[in-house]
Coordinates of C-alpha atoms in Angstrom, one line a residue:
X1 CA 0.0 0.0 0.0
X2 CA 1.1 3.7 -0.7
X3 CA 0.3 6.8 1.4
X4 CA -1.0 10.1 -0.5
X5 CA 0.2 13.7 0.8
X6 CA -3.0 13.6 2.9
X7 CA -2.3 10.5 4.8
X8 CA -4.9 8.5 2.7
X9 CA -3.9 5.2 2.0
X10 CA -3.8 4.1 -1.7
X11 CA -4.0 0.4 -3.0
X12 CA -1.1 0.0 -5.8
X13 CA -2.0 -3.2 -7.7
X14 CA 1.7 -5.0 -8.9
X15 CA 2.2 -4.7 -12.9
X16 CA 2.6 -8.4 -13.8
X17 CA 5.6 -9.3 -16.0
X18 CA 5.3 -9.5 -19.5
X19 CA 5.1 -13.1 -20.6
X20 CA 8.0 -14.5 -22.3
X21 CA 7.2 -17.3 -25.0
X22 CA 8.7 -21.1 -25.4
X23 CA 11.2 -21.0 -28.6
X24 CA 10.6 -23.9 -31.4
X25 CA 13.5 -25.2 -29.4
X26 CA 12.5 -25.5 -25.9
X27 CA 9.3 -27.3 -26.9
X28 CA 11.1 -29.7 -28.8
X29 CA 13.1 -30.8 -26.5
X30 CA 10.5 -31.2 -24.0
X31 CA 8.5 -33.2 -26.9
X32 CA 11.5 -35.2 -27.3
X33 CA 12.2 -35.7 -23.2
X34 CA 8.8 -37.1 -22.9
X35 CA 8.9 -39.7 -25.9
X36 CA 11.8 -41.1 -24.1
X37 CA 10.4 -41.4 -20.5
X38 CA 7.5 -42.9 -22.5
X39 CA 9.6 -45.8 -24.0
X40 CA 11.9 -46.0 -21.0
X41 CA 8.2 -47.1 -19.6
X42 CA 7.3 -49.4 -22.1
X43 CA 9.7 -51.2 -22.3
X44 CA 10.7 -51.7 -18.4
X45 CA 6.3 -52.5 -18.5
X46 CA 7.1 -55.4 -20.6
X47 CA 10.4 -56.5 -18.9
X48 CA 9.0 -56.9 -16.0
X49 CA 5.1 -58.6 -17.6
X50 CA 7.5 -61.1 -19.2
X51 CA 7.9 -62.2 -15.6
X52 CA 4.4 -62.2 -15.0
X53 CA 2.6 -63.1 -18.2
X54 CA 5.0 -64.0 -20.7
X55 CA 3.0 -65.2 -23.6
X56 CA 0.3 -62.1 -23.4
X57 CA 3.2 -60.0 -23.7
X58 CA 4.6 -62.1 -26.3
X59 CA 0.9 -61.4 -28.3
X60 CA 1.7 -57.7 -27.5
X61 CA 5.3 -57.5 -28.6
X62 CA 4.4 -59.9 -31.6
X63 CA 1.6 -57.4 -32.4
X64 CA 3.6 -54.5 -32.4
X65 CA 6.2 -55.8 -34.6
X66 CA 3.1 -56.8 -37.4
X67 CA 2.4 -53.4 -37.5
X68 CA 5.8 -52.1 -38.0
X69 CA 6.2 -54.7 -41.1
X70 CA 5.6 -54.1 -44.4
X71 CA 3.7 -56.3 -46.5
X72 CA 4.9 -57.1 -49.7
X73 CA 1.6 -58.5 -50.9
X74 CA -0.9 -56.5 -49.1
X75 CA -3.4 -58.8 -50.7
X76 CA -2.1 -62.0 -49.4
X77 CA -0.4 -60.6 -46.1
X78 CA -3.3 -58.4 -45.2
X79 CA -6.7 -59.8 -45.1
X80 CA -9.6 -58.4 -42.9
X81 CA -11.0 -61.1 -40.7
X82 CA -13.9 -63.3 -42.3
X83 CA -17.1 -63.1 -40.4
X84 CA -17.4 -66.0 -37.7
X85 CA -19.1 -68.3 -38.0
X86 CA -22.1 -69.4 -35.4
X87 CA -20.2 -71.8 -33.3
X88 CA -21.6 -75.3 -33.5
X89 CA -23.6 -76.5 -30.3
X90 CA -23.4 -79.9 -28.9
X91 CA -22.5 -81.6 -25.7
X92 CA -19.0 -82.4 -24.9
X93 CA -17.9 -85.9 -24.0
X94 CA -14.9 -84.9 -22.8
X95 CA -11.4 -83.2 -23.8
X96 CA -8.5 -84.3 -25.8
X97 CA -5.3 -83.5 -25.1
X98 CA -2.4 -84.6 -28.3
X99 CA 1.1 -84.5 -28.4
X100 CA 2.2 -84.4 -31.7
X101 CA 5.6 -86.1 -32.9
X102 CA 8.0 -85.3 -35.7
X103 CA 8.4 -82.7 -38.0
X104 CA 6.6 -79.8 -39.1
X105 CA 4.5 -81.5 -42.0
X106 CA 4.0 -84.9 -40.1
X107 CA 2.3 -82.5 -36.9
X108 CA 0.2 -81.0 -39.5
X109 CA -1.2 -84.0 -41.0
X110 CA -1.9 -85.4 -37.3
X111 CA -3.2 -82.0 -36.1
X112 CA -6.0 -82.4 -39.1
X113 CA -6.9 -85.8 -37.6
X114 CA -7.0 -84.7 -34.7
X115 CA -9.5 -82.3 -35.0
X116 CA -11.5 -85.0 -37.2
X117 CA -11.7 -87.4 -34.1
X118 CA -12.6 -84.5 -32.0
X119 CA -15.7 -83.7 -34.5
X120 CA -16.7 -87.5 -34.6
X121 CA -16.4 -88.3 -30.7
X122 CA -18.2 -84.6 -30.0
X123 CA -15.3 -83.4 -27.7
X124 CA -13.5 -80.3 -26.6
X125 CA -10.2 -80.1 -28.3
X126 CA -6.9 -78.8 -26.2
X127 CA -4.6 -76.7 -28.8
X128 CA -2.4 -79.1 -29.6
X129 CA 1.2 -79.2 -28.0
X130 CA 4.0 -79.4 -30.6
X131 CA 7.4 -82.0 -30.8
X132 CA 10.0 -80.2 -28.9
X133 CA 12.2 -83.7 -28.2
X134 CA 12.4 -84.8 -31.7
X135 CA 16.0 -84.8 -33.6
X136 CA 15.5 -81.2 -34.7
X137 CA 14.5 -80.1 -31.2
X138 CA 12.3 -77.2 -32.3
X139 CA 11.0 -75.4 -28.9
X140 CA 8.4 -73.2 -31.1
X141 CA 4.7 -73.5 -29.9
X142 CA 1.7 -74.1 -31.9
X143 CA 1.2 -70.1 -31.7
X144 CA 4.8 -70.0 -32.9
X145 CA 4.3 -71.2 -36.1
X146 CA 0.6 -71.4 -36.6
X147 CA -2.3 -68.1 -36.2
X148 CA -4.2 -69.6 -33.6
X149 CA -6.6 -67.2 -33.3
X150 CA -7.8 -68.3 -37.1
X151 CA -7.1 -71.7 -36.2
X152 CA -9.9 -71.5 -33.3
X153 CA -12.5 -69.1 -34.9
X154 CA -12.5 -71.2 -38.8
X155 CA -13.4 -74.3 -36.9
X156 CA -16.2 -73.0 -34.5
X157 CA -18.6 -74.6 -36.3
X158 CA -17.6 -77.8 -36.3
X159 CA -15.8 -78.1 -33.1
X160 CA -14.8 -76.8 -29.6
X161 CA -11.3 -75.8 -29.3
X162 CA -9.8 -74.1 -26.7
X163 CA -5.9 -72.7 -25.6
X164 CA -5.5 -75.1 -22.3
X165 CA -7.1 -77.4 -20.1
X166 CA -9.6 -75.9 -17.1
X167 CA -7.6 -76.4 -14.2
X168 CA -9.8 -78.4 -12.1
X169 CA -8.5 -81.2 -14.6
X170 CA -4.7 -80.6 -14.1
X171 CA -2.4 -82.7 -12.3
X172 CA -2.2 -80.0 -9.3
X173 CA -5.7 -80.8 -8.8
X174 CA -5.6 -84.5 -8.4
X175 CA -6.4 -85.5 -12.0
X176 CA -4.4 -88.2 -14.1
X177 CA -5.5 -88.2 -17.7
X178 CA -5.3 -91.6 -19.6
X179 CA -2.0 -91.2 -21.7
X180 CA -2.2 -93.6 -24.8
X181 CA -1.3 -93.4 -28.2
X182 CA -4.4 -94.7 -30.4
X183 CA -3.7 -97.7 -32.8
X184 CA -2.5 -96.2 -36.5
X185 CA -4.3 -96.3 -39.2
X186 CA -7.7 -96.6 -37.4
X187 CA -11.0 -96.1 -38.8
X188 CA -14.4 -94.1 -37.2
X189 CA -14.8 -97.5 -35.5
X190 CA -12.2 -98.0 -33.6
X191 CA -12.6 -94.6 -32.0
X192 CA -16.8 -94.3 -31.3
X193 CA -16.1 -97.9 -29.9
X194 CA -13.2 -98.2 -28.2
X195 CA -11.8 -94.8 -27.3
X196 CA -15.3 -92.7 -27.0
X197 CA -16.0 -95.0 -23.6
X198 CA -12.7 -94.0 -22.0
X199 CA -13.9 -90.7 -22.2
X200 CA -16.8 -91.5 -19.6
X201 CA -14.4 -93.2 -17.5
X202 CA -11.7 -90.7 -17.7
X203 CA -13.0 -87.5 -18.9
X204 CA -9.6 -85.8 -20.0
X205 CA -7.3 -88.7 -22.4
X206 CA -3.9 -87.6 -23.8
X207 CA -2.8 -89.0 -27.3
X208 CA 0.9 -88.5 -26.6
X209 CA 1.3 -89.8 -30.2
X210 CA -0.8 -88.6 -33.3
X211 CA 1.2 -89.4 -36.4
X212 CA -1.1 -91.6 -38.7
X213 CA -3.5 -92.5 -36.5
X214 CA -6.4 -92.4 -39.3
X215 CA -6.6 -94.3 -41.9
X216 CA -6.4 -93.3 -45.4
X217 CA -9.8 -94.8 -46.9
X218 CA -12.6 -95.7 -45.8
X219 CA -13.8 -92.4 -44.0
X220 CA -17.2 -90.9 -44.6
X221 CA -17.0 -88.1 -46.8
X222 CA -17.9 -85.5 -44.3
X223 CA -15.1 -86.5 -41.8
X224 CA -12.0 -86.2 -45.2
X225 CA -13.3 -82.9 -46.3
X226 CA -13.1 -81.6 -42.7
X227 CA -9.2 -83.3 -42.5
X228 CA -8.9 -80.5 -45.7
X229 CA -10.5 -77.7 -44.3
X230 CA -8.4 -77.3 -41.4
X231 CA -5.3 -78.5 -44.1
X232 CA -6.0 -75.6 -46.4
X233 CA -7.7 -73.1 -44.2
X234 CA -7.7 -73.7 -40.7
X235 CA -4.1 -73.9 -40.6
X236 CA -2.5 -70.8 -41.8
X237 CA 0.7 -69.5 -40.5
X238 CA 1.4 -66.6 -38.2
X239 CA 1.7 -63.1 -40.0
X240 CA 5.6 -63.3 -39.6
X241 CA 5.8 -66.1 -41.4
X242 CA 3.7 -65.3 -44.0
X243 CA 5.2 -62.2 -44.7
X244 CA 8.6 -63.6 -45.2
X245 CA 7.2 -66.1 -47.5
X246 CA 5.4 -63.9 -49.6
X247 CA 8.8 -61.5 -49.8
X248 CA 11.0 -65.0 -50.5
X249 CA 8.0 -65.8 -53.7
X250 CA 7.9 -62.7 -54.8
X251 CA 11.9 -62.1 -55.0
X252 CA 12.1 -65.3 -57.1
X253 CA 8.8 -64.7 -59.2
X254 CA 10.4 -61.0 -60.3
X255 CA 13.2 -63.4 -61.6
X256 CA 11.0 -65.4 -63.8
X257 CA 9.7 -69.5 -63.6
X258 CA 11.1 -71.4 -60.6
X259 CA 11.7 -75.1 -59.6
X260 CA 11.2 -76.3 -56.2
X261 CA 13.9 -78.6 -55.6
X262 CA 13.2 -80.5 -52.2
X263 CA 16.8 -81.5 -52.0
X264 CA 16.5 -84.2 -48.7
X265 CA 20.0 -84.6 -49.0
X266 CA 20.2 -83.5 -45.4
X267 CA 22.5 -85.1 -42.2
X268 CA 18.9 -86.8 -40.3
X269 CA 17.5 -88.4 -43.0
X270 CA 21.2 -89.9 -44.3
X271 CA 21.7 -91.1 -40.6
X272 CA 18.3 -93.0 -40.1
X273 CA 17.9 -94.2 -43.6
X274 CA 21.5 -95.6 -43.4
X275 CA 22.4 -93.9 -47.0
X276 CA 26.1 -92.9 -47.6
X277 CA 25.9 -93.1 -51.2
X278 CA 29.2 -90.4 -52.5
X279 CA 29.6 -89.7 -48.6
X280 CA 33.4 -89.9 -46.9
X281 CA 34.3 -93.2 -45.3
X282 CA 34.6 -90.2 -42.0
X283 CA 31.7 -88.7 -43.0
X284 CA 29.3 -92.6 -43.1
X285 CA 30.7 -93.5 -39.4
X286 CA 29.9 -89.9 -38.4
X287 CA 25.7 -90.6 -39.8
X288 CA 26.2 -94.2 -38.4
X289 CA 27.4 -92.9 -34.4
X290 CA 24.1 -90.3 -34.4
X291 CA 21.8 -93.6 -36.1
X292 CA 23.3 -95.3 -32.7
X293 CA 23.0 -92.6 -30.4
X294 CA 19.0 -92.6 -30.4
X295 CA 17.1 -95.3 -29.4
X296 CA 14.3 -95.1 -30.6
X297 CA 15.7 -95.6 -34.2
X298 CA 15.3 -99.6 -34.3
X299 CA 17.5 -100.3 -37.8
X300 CA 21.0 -99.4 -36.9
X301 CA 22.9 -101.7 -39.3
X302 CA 21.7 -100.9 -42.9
X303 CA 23.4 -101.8 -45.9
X304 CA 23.4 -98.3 -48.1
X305 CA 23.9 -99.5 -51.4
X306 CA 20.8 -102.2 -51.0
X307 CA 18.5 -99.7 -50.0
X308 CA 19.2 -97.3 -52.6
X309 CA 18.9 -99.9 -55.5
X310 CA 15.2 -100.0 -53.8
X311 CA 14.6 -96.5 -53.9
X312 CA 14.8 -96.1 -50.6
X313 CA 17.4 -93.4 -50.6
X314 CA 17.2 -89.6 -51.4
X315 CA 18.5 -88.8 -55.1
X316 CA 22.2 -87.6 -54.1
X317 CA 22.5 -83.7 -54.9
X318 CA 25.3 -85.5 -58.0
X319 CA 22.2 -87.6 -59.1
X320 CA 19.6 -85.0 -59.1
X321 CA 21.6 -82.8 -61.0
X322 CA 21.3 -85.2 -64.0
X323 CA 18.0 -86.1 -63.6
X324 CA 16.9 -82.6 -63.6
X325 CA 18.9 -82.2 -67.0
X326 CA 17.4 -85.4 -68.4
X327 CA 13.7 -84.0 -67.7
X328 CA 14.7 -81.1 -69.8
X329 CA 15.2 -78.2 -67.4
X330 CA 18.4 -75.8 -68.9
X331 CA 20.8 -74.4 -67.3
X332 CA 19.0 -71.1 -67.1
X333 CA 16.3 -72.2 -65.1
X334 CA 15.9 -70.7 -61.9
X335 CA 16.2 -73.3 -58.9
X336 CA 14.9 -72.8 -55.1
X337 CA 16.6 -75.2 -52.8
X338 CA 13.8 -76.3 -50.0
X339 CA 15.8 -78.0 -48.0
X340 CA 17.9 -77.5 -44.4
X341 CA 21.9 -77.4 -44.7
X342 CA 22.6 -80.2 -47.1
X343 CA 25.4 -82.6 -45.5
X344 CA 28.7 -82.3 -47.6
X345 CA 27.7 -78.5 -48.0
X346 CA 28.7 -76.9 -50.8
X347 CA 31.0 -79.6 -52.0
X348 CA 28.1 -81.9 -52.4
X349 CA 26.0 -79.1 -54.1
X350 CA 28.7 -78.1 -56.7
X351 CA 27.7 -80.1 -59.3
X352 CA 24.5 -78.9 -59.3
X353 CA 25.9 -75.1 -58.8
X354 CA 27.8 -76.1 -62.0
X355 CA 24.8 -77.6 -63.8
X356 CA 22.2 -74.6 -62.9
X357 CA 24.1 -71.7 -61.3
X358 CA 20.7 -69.7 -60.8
X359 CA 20.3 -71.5 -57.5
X360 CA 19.1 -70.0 -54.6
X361 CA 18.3 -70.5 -50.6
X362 CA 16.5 -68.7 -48.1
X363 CA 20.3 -68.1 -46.8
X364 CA 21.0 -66.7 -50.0
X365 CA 17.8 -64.5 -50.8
X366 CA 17.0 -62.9 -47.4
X367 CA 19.1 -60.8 -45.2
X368 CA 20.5 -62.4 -42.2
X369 CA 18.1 -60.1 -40.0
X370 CA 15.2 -61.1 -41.5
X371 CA 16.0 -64.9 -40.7
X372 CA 17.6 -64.0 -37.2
X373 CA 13.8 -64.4 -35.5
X374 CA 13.7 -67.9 -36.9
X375 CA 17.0 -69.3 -36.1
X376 CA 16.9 -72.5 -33.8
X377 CA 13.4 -72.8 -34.8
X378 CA 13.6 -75.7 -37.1
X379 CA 10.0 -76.0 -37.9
X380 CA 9.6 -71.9 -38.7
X381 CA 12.3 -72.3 -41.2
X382 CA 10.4 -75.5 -43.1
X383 CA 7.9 -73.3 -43.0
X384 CA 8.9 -70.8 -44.9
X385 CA 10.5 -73.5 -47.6
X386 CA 6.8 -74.9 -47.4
X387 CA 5.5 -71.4 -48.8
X388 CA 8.0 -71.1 -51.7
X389 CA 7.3 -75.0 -52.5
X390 CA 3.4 -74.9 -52.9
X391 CA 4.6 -71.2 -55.3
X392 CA 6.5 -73.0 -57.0
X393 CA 5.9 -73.3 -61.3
X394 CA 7.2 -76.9 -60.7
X395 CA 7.9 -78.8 -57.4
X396 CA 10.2 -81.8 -56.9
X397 CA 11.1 -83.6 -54.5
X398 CA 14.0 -85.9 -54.2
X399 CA 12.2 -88.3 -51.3
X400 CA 8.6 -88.9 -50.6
X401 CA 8.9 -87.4 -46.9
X402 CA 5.8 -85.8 -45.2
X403 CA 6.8 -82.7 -46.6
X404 CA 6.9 -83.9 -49.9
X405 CA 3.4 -85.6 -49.3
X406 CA 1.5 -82.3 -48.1
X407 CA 3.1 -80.2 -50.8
X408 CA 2.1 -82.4 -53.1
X409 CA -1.7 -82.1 -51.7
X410 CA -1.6 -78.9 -51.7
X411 CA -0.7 -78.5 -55.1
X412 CA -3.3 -80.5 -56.0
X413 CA -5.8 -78.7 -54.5
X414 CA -4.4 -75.6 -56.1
X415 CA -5.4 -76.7 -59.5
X416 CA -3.3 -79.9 -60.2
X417 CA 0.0 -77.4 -60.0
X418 CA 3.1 -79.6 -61.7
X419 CA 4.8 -82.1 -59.4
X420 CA 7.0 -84.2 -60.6
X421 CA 7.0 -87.5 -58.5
X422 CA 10.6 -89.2 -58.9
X423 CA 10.3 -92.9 -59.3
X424 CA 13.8 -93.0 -57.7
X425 CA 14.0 -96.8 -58.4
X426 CA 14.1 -96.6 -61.6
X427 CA 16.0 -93.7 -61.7
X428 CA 18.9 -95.6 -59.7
X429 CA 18.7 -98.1 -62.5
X430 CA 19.2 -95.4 -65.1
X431 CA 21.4 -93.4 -63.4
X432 CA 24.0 -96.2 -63.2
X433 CA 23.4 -97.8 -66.6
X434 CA 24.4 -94.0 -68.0
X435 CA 27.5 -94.0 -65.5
X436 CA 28.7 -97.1 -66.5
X437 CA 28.6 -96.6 -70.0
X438 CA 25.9 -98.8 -70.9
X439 CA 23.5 -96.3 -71.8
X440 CA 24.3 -93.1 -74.1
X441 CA 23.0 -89.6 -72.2
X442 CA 20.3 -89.2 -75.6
X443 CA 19.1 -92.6 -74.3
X444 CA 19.5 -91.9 -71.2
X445 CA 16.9 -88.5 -70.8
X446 CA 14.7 -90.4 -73.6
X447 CA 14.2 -93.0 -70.8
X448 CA 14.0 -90.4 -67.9
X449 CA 11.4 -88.9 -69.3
X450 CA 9.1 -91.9 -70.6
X451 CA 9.4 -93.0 -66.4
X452 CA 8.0 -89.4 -65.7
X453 CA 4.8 -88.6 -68.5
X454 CA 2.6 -89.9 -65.9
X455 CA 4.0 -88.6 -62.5
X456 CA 3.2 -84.6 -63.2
X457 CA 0.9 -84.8 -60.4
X458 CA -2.1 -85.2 -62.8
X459 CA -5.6 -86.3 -61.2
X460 CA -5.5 -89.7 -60.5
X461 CA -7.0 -92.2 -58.2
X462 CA -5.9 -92.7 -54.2
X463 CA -4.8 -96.2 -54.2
X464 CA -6.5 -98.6 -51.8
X465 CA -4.9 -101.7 -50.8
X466 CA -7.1 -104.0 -48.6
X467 CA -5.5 -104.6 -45.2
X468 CA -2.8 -102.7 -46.1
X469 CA -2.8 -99.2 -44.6
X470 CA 0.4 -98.3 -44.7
X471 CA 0.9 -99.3 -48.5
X472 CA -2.1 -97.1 -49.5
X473 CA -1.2 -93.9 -51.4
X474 CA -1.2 -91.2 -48.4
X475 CA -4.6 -89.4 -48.4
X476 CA -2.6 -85.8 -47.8
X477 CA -0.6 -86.3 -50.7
X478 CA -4.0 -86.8 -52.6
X479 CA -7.3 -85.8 -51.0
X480 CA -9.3 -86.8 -54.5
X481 CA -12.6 -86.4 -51.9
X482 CA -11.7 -82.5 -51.7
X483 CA -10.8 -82.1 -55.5
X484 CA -13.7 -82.1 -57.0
X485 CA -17.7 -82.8 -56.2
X486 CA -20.5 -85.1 -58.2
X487 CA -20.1 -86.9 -61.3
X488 CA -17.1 -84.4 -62.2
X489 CA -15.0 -86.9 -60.3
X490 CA -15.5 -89.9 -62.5
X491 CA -14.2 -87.6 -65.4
X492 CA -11.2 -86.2 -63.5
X493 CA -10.2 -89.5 -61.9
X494 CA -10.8 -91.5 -65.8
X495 CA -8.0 -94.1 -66.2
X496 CA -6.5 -92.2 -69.1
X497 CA -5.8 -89.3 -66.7
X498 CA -4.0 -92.0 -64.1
X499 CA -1.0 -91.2 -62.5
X500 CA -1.0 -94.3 -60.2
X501 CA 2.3 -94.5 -58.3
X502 CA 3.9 -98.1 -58.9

């Protein structure tokens, strides 16, 4: 307060400060301050949720990256969501628990079975658990390599699927489930009358085996389209997957035509098949130790040259080179390698290099980044070889593995897509008639090719032999029941379009 001349008090309000504005600067910095204390956040939020909840932050994480990816095919990669479907009402008898055993193809043939006994028994299927003690000892979970989300939501309407087992039935509450492995090869039969009453006994059963365990034939039509659906729909891979395989197909369609060469010229199937054929006398004890060393493998003294004259061996990278000449594929043509790391390396695949030097890998094609999430993670890698293989102008495999099988299938239900199925014991024949001079390489190719006109993968029959499951044709390989519908069939699957494997 001031006082006038006259002793009157006056109030004096204070003249505020002029007001000085934030520069471009200091409100950048600020902006920039508080995106990093936001990150910092973040990430220490999913540090410590990893401890908590590992796999919901795993779905986060795994979502954040599909964002930050950009699809190459933003028709294939990106699709919005089909409309579910109503879910299918029924009571449960019970739930099924599976294991699955082997490799990546053989767990996807079983998980299709799989869900076709849940549909017939009417039970509540577990998600199944994937082969993490197998040779390649792959620790990747089903939502590792397949979208289970999809996986759950295509099926609805057929059957019940869910991510884990209520606890009230886990073994911290008291509960043994039956652990069995159901007979192979086993019809609707044998599991509405012998494995549907365990269910009332036990309630929860675990199939800790689930390769083969349906047979080929004789399965009502409804039941083999449903193995297909979850084959061609149900079981699509996760976006990361799918967007490297899409950028691996495009790179080598932007190149022109490509063969598929399934080259199974790898160290696990030399070792259990016993097949040394151009191997090191080092290099056959070193396959012959690790046939030893498990087992579970019940043929440990094979005789390599025997079985190959059989066709039981994998074409040698050496023979396939010639037998891709003699089918009449130049040297310009553009060659995928599906296959893991081929034993011998690259002195077992330079004579193929030499024959075709367009040859490519995933190695080879994608940056070592891209591949780094998938490293260790056998089954993710044949994954992405699975992609390029059903993309593929022509497909061939050098052994009739399960990988061979399903591509095959799948090709097949693409449109009849050219396969060419090696009769490798005839080509054995051939191959050493040519090397030992007998037969001239015109005669030679001539003779290669005859073997071949009807193994293109053309429409053909599934063979049925009574009693026999095991020496049917495999119904993955051909699913004629999901190939066509009415009288069509008869046309497709005439004798003059046979291909019927001998």
């Amino acid at each position: 307060m001031e006082v006038r001349s006259d002793g009157i008090p006056v109030r004096c309000d204070k003249i505020p400060a002029p007001v000085i504005p934030r520069t471009r600067l200091q409100v950048w910095f600020i902006r920039v301050c508080s995106s990093i204390l936001l990150w910092t956040c973040l990430v220490q939020l999913v540090a410590v949720g990893e401890l908590w909840h590992p796999h919901l932050f795993s779905n986060i994480t795994n979502r954040i990256s599909q964002i930050t990816l950009v699809p190459l095919h933003v028709e294939e990669a990106i699709q919005s969501p089909p409309p579910l479907l109503p879910a299918r009402k029924y009571k449960s008898n019970g739930f099924l628990r599976v294991s699955c055993n082997g490799g990546l193809n053989q767990m996807r043939a079983a998980i299709c079975d799989m869900v076709t006994v849940a549909r017939l028994l009417n039970l509540t299927l577990v998600v199944p658990e994937l082969d993490k003690k197998s040779f390649w000892a792959d620790p990747s979970n089903f939502e590792d390599i397949f979208d289970v989300r999809h996986f759950i939501d295509s099926l609805r309407d057929e059957v019940r699927i869910i991510r884990r087992l209520p606890k009230r039935f886990n073994r911290k509450h008291g509960l043994k489930p039956l652990q069995m492995p159901p007979i192979s090869w086993s019809n609707e039969n044998y599991y509405v009358q012998q494995i549907l009453p365990l269910f009332k006994k036990h309630r929860v059963l675990h199939f800790n085996k689930t390769d083969a365990r349906l047979s080929n034939n004789g399965i009502p039509l409804d039941l083999q389209r449903l193995r297909c659906r979850v084959n061609f729909q149900a079981l699509k891979f996760t976006p990361q997957i799918e967007t490297l395989g899409y950028k691996l197909v495009r790179i080598l369609q932007e190149k022109g035509p490509f063969v598929a060469l399934h080259l199974r010229y790898e160290m696990d199937m030399l070792a259990f098949s016993g097949c040394t054929r151009g191997c090191f006398e080092k290099e056959a004890e070193e396959l012959k130790r690790m046939r030893y060393a498990y087992i579970w493998w019940r043929d440990k003294e094979i005789d390599s040259e025997l079985r190959r004259s059989q066709g039981l061996c994998p074409l040698t990278p050496e023979e396939a080179s010639l037998v891709l000449q003699a089918l009449g594929f130049d040297k310009n043509t553009q060659i995928y390698i599906a296959a893991g790391e081929i034993y011998g390396s690259e002195r077992r695949l330079s004579a193929l290099r030499a024959a075709y030097p367009r040859i490519g890998k995933k190695e080879m094609l994608l940056a070592p980044e891209e591949l780094q999430q998938f490293q260790n993670h056998s089954s993710q890698m044949a994954a992405l070889d699975f992609m390029v293989s059903v993309a593929s102008n022509t497909f061939i495999p050098t052994y009739d593995g399960n990988m061979a099988k399903l591509v095959e299938g799948h090709r097949r239900y693409l449109g009849f897509k050219r396969t060419i199925l090696l009769d490798r014991r005839k080509l054995v024949e051939l191959l050493d008639m040519h090397q030992n001079g007998t037969l001239s390489w015109d005669e030679f190719a001539v003779s290669v090719q005859s073997a071949h006109e009807k193994r293109m993968g053309q429409p053909s029959r599934r063979r049925v032999v009574a009693d026999k499951p095991k020496e049917e044709d495999y119904f993955y390989a051909n699913p004629q029941e999901c190939l066509c519908e009415g009288t069509s069939c008869d046309d497709l699957l005439s004798p003059g379009n046979s291909s019927a494997i001998g």
